[in-house]
Short mmCIF file of C-alpha atoms in Angstrom, two decimals:
data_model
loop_
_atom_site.label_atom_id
_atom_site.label_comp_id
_atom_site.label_asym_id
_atom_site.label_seq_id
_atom_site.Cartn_x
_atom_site.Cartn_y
_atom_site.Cartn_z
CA UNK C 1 201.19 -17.09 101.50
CA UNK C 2 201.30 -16.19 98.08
CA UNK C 3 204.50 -14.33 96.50
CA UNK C 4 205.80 -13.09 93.03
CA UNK C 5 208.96 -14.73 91.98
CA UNK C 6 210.53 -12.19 89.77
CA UNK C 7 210.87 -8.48 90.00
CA UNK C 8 208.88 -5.58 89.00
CA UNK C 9 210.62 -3.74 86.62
CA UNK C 10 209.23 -1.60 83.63
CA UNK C 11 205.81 -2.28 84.21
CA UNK C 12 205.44 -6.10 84.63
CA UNK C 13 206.51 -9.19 86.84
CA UNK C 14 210.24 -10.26 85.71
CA UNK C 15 212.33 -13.03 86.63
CA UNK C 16 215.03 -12.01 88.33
CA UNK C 17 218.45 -12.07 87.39
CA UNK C 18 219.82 -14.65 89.87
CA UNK C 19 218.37 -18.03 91.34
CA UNK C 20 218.87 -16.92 94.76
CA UNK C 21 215.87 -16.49 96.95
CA UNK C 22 214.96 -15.10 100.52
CA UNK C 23 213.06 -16.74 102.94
CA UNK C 24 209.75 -15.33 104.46
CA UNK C 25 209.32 -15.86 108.17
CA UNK C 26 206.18 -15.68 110.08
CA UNK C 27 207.88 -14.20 113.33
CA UNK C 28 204.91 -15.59 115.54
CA UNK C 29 205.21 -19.55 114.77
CA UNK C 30 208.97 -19.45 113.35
CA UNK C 31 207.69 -20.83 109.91
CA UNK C 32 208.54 -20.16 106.47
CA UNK C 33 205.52 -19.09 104.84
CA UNK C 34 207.19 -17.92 101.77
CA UNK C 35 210.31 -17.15 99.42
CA UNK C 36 211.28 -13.76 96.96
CA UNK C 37 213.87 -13.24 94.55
CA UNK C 38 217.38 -12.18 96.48
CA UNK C 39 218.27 -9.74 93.66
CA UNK C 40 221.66 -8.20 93.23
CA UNK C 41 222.96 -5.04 91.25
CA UNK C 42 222.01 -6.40 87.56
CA UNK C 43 218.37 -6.52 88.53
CA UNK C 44 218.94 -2.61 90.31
CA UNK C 45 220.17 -1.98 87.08
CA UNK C 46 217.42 -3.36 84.89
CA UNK C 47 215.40 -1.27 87.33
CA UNK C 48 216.94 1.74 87.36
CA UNK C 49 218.54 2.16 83.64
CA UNK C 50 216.31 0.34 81.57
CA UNK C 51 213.43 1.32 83.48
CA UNK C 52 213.40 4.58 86.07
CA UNK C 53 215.19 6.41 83.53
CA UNK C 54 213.79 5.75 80.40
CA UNK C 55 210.27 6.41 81.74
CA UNK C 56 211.64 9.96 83.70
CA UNK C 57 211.31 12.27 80.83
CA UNK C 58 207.53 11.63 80.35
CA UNK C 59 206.46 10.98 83.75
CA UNK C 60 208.12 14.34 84.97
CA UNK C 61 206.74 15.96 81.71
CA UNK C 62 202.78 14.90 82.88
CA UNK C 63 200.59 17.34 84.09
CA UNK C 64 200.23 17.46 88.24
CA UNK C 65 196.53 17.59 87.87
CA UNK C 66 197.63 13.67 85.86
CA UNK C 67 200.19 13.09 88.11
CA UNK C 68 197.33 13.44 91.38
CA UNK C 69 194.70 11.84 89.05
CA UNK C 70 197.21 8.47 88.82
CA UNK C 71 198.06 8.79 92.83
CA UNK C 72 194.30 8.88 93.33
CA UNK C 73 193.91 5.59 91.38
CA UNK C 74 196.54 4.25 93.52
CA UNK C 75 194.89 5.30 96.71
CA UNK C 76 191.54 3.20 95.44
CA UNK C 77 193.60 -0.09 94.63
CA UNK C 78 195.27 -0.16 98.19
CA UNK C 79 191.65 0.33 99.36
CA UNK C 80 190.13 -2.60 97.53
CA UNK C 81 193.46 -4.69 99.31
CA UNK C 82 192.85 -3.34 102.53
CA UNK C 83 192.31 -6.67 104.02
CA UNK C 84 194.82 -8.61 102.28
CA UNK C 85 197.36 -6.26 103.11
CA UNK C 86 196.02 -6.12 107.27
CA UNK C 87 196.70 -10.27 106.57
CA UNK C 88 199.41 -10.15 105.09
CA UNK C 89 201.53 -7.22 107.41
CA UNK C 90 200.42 -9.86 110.38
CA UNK C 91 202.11 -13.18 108.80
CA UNK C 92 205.35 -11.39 107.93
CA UNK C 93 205.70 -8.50 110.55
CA UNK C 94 204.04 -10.53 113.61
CA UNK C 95 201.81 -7.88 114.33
CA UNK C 96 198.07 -8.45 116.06
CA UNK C 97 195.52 -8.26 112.88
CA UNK C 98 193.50 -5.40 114.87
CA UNK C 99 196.78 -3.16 115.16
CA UNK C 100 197.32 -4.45 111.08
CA UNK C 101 193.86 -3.21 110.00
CA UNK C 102 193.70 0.22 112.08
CA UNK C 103 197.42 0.94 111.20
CA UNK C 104 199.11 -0.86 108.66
CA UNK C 105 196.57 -1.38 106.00
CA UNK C 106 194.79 1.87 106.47
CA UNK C 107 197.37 4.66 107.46
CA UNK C 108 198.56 4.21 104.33
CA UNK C 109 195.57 4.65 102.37
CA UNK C 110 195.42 7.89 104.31
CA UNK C 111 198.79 9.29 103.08
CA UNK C 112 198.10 8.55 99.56
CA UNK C 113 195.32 10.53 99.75
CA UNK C 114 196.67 13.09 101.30
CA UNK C 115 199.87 13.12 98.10
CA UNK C 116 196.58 12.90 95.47
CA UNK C 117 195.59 15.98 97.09
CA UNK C 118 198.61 18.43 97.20
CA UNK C 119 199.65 16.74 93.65
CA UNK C 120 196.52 18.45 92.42
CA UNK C 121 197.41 21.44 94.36
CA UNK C 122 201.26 22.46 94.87
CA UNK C 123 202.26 25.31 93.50
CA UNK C 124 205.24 24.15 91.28
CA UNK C 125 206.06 27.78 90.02
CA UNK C 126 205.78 31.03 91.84
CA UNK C 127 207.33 34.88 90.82
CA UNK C 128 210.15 36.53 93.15
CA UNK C 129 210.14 39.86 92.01
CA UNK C 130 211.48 39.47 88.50
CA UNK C 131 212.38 35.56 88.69
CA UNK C 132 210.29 32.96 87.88
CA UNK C 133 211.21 30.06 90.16
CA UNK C 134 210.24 26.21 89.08
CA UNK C 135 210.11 23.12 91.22
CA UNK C 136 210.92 20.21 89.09
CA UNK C 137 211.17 16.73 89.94
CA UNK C 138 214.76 15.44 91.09
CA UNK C 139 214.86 12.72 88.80
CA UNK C 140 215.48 8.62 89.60
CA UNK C 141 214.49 7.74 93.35
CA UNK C 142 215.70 5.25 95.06
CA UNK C 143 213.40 3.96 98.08
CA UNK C 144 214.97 1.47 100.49
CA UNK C 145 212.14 0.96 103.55
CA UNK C 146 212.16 -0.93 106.41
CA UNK C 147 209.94 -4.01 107.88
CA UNK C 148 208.60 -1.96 110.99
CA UNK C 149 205.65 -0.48 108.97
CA UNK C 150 206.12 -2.00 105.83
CA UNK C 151 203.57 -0.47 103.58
CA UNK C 152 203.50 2.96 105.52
CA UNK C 153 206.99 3.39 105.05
CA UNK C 154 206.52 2.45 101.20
CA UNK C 155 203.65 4.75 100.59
CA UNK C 156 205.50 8.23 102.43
CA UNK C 157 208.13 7.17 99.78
CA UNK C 158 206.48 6.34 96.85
CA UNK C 159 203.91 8.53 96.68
CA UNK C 160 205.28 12.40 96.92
CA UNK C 161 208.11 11.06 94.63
CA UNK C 162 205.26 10.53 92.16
CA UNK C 163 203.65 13.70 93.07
CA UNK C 164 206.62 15.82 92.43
CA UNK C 165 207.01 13.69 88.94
CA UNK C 166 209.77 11.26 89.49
CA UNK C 167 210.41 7.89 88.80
CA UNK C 168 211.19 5.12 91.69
CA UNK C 169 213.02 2.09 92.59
CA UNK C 170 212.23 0.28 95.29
CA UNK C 171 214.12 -2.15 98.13
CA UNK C 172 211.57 -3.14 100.41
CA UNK C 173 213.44 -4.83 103.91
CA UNK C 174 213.82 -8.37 103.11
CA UNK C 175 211.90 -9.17 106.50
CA UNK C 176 208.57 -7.56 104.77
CA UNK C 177 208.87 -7.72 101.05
CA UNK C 178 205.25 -9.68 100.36
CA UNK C 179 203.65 -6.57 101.19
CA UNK C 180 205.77 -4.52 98.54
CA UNK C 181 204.69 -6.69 96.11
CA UNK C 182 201.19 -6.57 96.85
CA UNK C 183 201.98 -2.69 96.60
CA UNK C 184 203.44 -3.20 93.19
CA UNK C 185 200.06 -5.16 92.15
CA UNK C 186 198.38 -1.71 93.50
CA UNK C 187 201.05 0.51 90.80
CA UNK C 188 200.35 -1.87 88.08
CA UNK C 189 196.09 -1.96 88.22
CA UNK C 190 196.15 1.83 88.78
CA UNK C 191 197.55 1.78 85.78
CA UNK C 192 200.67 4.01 85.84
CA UNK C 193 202.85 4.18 83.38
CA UNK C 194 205.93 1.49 82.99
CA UNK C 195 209.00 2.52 84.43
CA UNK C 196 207.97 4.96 86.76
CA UNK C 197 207.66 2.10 89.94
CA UNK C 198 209.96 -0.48 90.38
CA UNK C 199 210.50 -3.21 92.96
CA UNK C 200 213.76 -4.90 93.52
CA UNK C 201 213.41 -7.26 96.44
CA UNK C 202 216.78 -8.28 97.90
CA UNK C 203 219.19 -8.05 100.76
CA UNK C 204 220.42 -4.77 101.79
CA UNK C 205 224.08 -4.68 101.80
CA UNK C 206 223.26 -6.31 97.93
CA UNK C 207 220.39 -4.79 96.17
CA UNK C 208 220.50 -2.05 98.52
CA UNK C 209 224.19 -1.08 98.14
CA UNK C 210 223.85 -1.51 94.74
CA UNK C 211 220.61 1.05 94.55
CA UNK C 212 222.34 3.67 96.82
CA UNK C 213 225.37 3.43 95.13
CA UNK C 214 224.01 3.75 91.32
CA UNK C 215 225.00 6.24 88.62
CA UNK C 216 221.37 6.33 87.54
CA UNK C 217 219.92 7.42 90.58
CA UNK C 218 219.56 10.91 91.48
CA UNK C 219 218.06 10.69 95.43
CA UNK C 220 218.28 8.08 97.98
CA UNK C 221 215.45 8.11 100.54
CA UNK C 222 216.27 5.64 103.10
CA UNK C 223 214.35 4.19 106.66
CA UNK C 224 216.64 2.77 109.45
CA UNK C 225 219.08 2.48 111.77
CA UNK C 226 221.55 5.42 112.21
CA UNK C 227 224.33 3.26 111.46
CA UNK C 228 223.31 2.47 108.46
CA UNK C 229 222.20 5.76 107.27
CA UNK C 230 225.58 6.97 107.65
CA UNK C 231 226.75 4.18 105.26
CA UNK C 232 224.34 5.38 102.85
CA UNK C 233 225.17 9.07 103.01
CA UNK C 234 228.58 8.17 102.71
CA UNK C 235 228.02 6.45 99.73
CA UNK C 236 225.80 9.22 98.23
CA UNK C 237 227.73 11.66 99.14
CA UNK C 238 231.09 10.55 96.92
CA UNK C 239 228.87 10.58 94.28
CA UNK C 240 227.46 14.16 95.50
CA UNK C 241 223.66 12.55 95.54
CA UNK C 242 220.84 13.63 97.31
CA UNK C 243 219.61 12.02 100.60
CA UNK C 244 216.67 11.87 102.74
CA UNK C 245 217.38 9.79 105.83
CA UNK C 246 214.80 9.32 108.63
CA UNK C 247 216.46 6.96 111.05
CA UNK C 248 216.72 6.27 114.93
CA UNK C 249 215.33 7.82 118.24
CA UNK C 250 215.05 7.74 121.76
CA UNK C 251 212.23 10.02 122.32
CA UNK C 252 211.46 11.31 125.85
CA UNK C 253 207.91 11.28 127.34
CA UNK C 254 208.10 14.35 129.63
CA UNK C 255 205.35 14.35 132.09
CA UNK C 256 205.07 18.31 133.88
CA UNK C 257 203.80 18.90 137.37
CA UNK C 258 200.30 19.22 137.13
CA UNK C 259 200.24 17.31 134.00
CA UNK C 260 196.84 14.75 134.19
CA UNK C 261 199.58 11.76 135.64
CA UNK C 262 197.30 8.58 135.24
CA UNK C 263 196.64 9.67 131.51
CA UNK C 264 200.04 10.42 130.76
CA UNK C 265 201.50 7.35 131.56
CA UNK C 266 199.01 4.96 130.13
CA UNK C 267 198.83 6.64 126.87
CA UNK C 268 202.81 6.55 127.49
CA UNK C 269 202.94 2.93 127.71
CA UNK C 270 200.51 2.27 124.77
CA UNK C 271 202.50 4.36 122.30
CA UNK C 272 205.54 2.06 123.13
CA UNK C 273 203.59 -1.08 123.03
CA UNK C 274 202.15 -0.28 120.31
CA UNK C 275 203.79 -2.21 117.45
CA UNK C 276 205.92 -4.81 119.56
CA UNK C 277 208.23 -1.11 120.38
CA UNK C 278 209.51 -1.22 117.15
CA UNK C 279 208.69 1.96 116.04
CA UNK C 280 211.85 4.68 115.83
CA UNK C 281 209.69 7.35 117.55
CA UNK C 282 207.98 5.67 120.06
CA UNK C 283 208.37 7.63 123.45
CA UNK C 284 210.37 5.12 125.33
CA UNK C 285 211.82 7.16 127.95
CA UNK C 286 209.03 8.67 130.58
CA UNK C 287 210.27 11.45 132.67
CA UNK C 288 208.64 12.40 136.06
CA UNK C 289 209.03 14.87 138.35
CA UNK C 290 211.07 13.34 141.06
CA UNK C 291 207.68 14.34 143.89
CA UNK C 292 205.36 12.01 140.94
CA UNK C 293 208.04 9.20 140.28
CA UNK C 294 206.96 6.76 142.95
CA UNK C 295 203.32 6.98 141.71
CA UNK C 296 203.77 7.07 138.19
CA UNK C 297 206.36 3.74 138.57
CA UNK C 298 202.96 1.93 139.81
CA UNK C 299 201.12 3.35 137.15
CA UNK C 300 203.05 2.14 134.38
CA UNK C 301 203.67 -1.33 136.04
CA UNK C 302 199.50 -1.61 136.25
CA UNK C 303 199.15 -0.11 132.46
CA UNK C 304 201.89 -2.74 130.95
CA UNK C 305 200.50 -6.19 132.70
CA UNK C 306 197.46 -5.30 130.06
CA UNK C 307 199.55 -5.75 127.31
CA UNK C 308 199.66 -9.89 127.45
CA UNK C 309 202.15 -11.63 124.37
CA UNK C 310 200.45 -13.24 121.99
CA UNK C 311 197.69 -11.14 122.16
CA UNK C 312 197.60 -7.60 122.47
CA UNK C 313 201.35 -7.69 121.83
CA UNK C 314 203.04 -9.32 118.87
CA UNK C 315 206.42 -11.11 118.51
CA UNK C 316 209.31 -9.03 117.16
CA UNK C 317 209.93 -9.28 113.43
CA UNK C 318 213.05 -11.51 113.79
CA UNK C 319 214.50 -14.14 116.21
CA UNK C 320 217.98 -11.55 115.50
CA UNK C 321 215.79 -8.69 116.83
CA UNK C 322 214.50 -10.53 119.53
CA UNK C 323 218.07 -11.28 120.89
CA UNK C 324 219.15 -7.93 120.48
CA UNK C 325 216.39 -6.62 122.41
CA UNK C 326 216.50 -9.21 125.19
CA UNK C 327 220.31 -8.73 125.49
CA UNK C 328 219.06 -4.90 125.89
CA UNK C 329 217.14 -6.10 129.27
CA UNK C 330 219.86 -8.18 130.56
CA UNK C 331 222.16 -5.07 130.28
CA UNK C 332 219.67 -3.07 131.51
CA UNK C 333 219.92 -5.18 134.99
CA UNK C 334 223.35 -5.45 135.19
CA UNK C 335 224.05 -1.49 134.80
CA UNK C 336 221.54 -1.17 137.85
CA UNK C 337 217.90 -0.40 136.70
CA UNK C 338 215.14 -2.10 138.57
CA UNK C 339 212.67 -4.11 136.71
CA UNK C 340 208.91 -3.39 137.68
CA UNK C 341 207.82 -5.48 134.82
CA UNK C 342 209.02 -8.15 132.34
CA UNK C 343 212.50 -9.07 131.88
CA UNK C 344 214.71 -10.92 129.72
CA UNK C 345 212.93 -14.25 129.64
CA UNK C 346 211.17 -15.14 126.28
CA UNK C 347 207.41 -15.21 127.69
CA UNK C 348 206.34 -17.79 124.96
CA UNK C 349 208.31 -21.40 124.15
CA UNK C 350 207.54 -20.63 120.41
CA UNK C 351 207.77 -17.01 118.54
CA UNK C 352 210.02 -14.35 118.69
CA UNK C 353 208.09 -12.66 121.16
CA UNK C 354 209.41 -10.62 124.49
CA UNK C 355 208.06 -9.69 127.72
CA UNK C 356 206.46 -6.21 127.69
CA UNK C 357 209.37 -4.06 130.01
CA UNK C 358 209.49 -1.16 132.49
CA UNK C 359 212.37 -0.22 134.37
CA UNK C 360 212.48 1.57 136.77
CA UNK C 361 215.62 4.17 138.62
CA UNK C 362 217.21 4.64 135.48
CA UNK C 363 220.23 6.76 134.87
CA UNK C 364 220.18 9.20 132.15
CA UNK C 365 224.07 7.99 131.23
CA UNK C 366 222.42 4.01 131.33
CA UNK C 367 222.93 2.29 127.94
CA UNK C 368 218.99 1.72 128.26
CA UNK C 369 218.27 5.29 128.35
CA UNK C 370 221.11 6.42 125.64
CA UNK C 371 220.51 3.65 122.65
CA UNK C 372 217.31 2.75 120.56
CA UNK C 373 216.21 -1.05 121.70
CA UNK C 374 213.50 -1.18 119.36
CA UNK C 375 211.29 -3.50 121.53
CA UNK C 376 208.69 -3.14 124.04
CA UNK C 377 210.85 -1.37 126.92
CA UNK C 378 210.26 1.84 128.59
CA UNK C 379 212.75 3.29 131.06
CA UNK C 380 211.32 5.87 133.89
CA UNK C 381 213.54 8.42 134.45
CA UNK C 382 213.29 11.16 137.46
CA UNK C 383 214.15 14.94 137.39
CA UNK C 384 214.20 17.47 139.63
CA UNK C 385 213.19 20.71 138.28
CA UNK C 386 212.28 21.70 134.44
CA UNK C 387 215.88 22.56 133.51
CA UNK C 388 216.64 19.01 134.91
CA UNK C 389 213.94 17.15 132.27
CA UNK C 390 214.98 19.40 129.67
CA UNK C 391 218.81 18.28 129.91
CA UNK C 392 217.78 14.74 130.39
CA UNK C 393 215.23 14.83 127.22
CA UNK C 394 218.00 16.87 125.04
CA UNK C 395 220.76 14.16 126.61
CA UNK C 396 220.72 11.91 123.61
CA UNK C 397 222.65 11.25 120.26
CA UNK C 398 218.70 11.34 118.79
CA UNK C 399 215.89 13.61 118.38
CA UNK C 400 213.18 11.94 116.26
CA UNK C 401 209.95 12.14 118.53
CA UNK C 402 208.71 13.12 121.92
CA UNK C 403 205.41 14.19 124.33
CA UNK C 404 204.88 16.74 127.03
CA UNK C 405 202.20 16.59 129.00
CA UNK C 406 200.82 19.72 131.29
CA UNK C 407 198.18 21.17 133.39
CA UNK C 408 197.59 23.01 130.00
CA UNK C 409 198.97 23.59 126.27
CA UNK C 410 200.57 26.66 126.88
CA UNK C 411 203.00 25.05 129.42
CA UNK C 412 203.59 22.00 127.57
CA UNK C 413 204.47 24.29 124.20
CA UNK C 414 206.71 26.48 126.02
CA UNK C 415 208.80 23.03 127.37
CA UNK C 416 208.34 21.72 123.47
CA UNK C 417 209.97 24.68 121.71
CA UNK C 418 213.25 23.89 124.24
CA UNK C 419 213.58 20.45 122.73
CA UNK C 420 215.94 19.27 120.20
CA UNK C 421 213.24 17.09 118.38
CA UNK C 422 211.44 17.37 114.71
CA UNK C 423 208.12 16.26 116.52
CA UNK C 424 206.42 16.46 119.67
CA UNK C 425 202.94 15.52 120.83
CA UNK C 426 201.39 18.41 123.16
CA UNK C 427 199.08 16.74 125.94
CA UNK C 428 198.22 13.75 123.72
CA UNK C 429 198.08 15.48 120.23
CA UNK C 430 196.57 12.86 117.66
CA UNK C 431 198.53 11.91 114.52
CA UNK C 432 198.62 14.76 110.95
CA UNK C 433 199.40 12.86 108.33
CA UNK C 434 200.25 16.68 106.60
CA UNK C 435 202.49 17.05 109.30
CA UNK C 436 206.38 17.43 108.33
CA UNK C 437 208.08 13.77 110.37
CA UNK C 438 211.79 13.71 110.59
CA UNK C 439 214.70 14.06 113.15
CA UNK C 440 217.34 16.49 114.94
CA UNK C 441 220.83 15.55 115.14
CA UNK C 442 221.58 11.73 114.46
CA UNK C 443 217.75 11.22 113.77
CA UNK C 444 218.20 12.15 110.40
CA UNK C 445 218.45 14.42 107.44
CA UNK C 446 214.99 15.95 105.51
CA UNK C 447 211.05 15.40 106.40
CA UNK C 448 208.48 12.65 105.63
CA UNK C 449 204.44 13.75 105.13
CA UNK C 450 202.22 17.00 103.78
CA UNK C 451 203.76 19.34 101.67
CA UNK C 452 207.51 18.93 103.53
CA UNK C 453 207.69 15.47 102.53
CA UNK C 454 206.76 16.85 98.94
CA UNK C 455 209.62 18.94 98.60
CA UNK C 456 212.11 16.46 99.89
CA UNK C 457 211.89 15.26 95.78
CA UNK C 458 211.74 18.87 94.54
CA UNK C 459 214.99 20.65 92.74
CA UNK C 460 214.51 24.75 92.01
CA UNK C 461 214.86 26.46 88.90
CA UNK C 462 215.28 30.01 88.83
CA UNK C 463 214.15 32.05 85.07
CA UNK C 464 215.51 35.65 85.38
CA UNK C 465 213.39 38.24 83.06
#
C-alpha cells in the first residue's frame, strides 16, 4: 500500500521533522501494509505558523463564489479517487469493499458537494434594523478525526472550514492516516492555495496535543471518545479557544406499539452492523414494548445470523478495540444479560474480527446498556408503557442518535420531540447530508453537516450605522 513519508504542509509533501514512524495495520490479516511519519509539535508548528497562518489573510479575503468554485474542484478530485479511496478505507479500516464504495468513498463526495453549494450561497452579511452583521471566518482550524469513517469524518471538517474561509490543520487517527493523505493529494490537484490544508499525521496525545493546545490555532474540531473530548476542551478552554466536539452515544432504537415490528428490528440490526458497530450513533439499544419483546428477541436473533465475519461484517480496526469490545460481552454475561447470539469468542483464528451480538433481558442500569462498546452488539431492552421507554431512552450519560418507529409519523414525532438527542430517525428516515449531526449532554458540543455545520467556523461582526 502506497504512503507519503513526510507531511503536508504549505502546499507540498515535507519530510517530517522526526525519524519516527507509525505502523499501518490491515485489521483483517494482522499485517503491516504500511508506515507514516509519527510527527510531534515542531511539525504542528510548521503546519500551523508557517503555514495555516500565513495563508489565513488571503484565503479568508477570497470571494465565496472562489471559495465554492475551489470546494467544487475538490469534490471532482475525490471523485476521480473514488476507487482508490473504497481500496484503500478496506486495507486500513477492515471494512467489506461494498460497505467502502457505497459509504466511505462516496458519502463523502456527497458532503463536499453539498459545502460547494452553500459556499456559493450563504449569506455572510445580513441588516438588523440599523446593524450590519458579518460572518467571518474564525481563523486557524485544527481538525483531529477519527479512523471509524476516515474520509467522511475528514471531509465534514475540512470542507465548511474552507467554505466559511479558514485555513486547516489536520491529525487524521493514526489507525487511518493513508486515506488523509490520499485526501491531501485531492487539496493539492484541486489546486488550492498553499497553506490553507495541512496534514500532520501522528499520534494523538503527540501531534494531537500539540494541535489542540497551539497558540496559532483559533478552533479545535475534534471526533471521539467523550473522554477525550473533555481533555481537549480542557485544554482549549485555558486558552479560551473555540471547540466543536462530536463524540460518544448510546442511541436507543424505540420500537412503539403498532410500529411495523419485523421492519423495525431488521433495519435495527443493520444500522448496528453496519460498519463492524463502530459508528458513535449507531442505535445499539432496541426497546420493545414488554407485550412485543419475546417476538422481537427472535427477530433480531434471525436478522443477525445474516451478518457472517469475514464477509458481510468486517474485523474491528484494532486488535486493542477488539479486546475492549470482547471484554464488553464477557461483562455483559456476568452482570446477567442473556446471549441470543454471538459472544465473546473471536469467530475467526486470524483478524481482529468479533462475533455479531444480541443480548437479550437487559437492564437499563447494565454496563452494556449505559457505555458505548463500539462493536457489533445490540442490547434489547423491555418497557412497559411510553413513559417507561422514554426514561429508559433519556437514561444515559449520551444523546448523539436514535429511531422511533410507529403505526405512523405523527406518533413517532410526538415520542421524538421527548428525547434528549440531536438526531432521530422517524420510521426509517434516510440519511440528509444538510441535516445539522451532533449530540445532547456528554455527546458533544456544536453540529456537523448543511448550513449548521457551516456556522460551527463562523465568528459575527456587528457594524452599527
Amino acid at each position: 500500500m502506497k504512503a507519503h513519508d513526510g507531511m503536508y504542509i504549505g502546499g507540498r509533501w515535507r519530510p517530517a521533522a522526526g525519524q519516527d514512524t507509525i505502523p499501518v495495520v490491515n485489521p483483517a490479516d494482522e499485517q503491516v501494509i504500511a508506515h507514516v511519519p509519527a510527527g510531534g509539535p515542531e511539525d504542528v508548528d510548521a503546519a500551523v505558523r508557517a503555514a495555516a497562518r500565513e495563508a489565513f489573510p488571503g484565503w479568508a479575503a477570497t470571494p465565496p463564489a472562489e471559495r465554492a468554485a475551489a470546494i467544487g474542484a475538490l469534490r471532482d478530485a475525490l471523485v476521480a479517487r473514488q476507487e482508490e479511496i473504497a481500496e484503500t478505507v478496506t486495507a486500513e479500516l477492515g471494512s467489506p469493499l461494498a460497505l467502502s464504495q457505497a459509504v466511505h468513498a462516496s458519502l463523502p463526495v456527497m458532503v463536499a458537494g453539498s459545502y460547494a453549494e452553500l459556499a456559493a450561497s450563504y449569506a455572510f452579511e445580513e441588516k438588523i434594523g440599523t446593524s450590519t452583521v458579518l460572518l467571518e471566518p474564525v481563523g486557524v482550524v485544527g481538525a483531529i478525526t477519527p479512523w471509524n469513517y476516515p474520509l467522511h469524518q475528514v471531509v465534514a471538517k475540512v470542507a465548511p472550514a474552507l467554505a466559511a474561509g479558514c485555513t486547516v490543520v489536520l491529525k487524521p487517527a493514526e489507525d487511518t492516516p493513508l486515506t488523509a493523505q490520499l485526501f491531501a493529494d485531492a487539496v493539492h490537484e484541486a489546486g488550492l492555495p498553499a497553506g490553507v490544508f495541512n496534514l500532520v499525521t501522528g499520534l494523538g496525545p503527540v501531534a494531537g496535543q500539540a494541535l489542540a493546545a497551539h497558540e496559532g490555532v483559533d478552533l479545535v474540531s475534534f471526533t471521539g471518545s467523550t473522554a477525550v473530548g473533555r481533555q481537549i476542551g480542557a485544554t482549549a478552554g485555558a486558552a479560551v479557544k473555540r471547540v466543536a466536539l462530536e463524540l460518544g452515544g448510546k442511541s436507543a432504537n424505540v420500537i412503539l406499539p403498532g410500529a411495523d415490528l419485523a421492519k423495525a428490528v431488521n433495519v435495527g440490526i443493520a444500522n448496528v452492523m453496519s460498519n463492524s458497530g463502530q459508528t458513535c450513533s449507531a442505535w445499539t439499544r432496541m426497546l420493545v414494548h414488554t407485550a412485543q419483546y419475546d417476538e422481537a428477541v427472535a427477530l433480531a436473533a434471525t436478522a443477525v445470523a445474516k451478518y457472517v465475519p469475514g464477509e458481510r461484517v468486517g474485523p474491528l480496526v484494532s486488535a486493542k478495540q477488539q479486546q475492549r469490545v470482547r471484554g464488553y460481552i464477557e461483562k455483559g454475561v456476568a452482570e446477567g444479560a442473556r446471549l441470543v447470539a454471538g459472544g465473546p469468542d473471536a469467530p475467526k483464528e486470524t483478524g481482529y474480527y468479533v462475533s455479531p451480538t444480541v443480548f437479550a433481558d437487559v437492564a437499563p442500569e447494565m454496563t452494556i446498556a449505559q457505555e458505548e462498546i463500539f462493536g457489533p452488539v445490540v442490547a434489547l431492552l423491555r418497557y412497559e408503557d411510553e413513559d417507561d421507554a422514554l426514561r429508559i431512552a433519556n437514561g444515559t450519560v449520551y444523546g448523539l442518535g436514535g429511531a422511533v418507529w410507529a403505526a405512523d409519523d405523527a406518533t413517532a414525532v410526538a415520542f421524538a420531540r421527548r428525547m434528549d438527542t440531536g438526531q432521530v430517525d422517524i420510521n426509517g428516515g434516510r440519511f440528509n447530508p444538510l441535516a445539522p449531526f451532533g449530540g445532547y449532554k456528554q455527546s458533544g458540543v456544536g453540529r456537523e453537516l448543511g448550513p449548521h455545520g457551516l456556522s460551527e467556523y463562523l465568528q459575527t461582526k456587528s457594524l452599527q450605522f
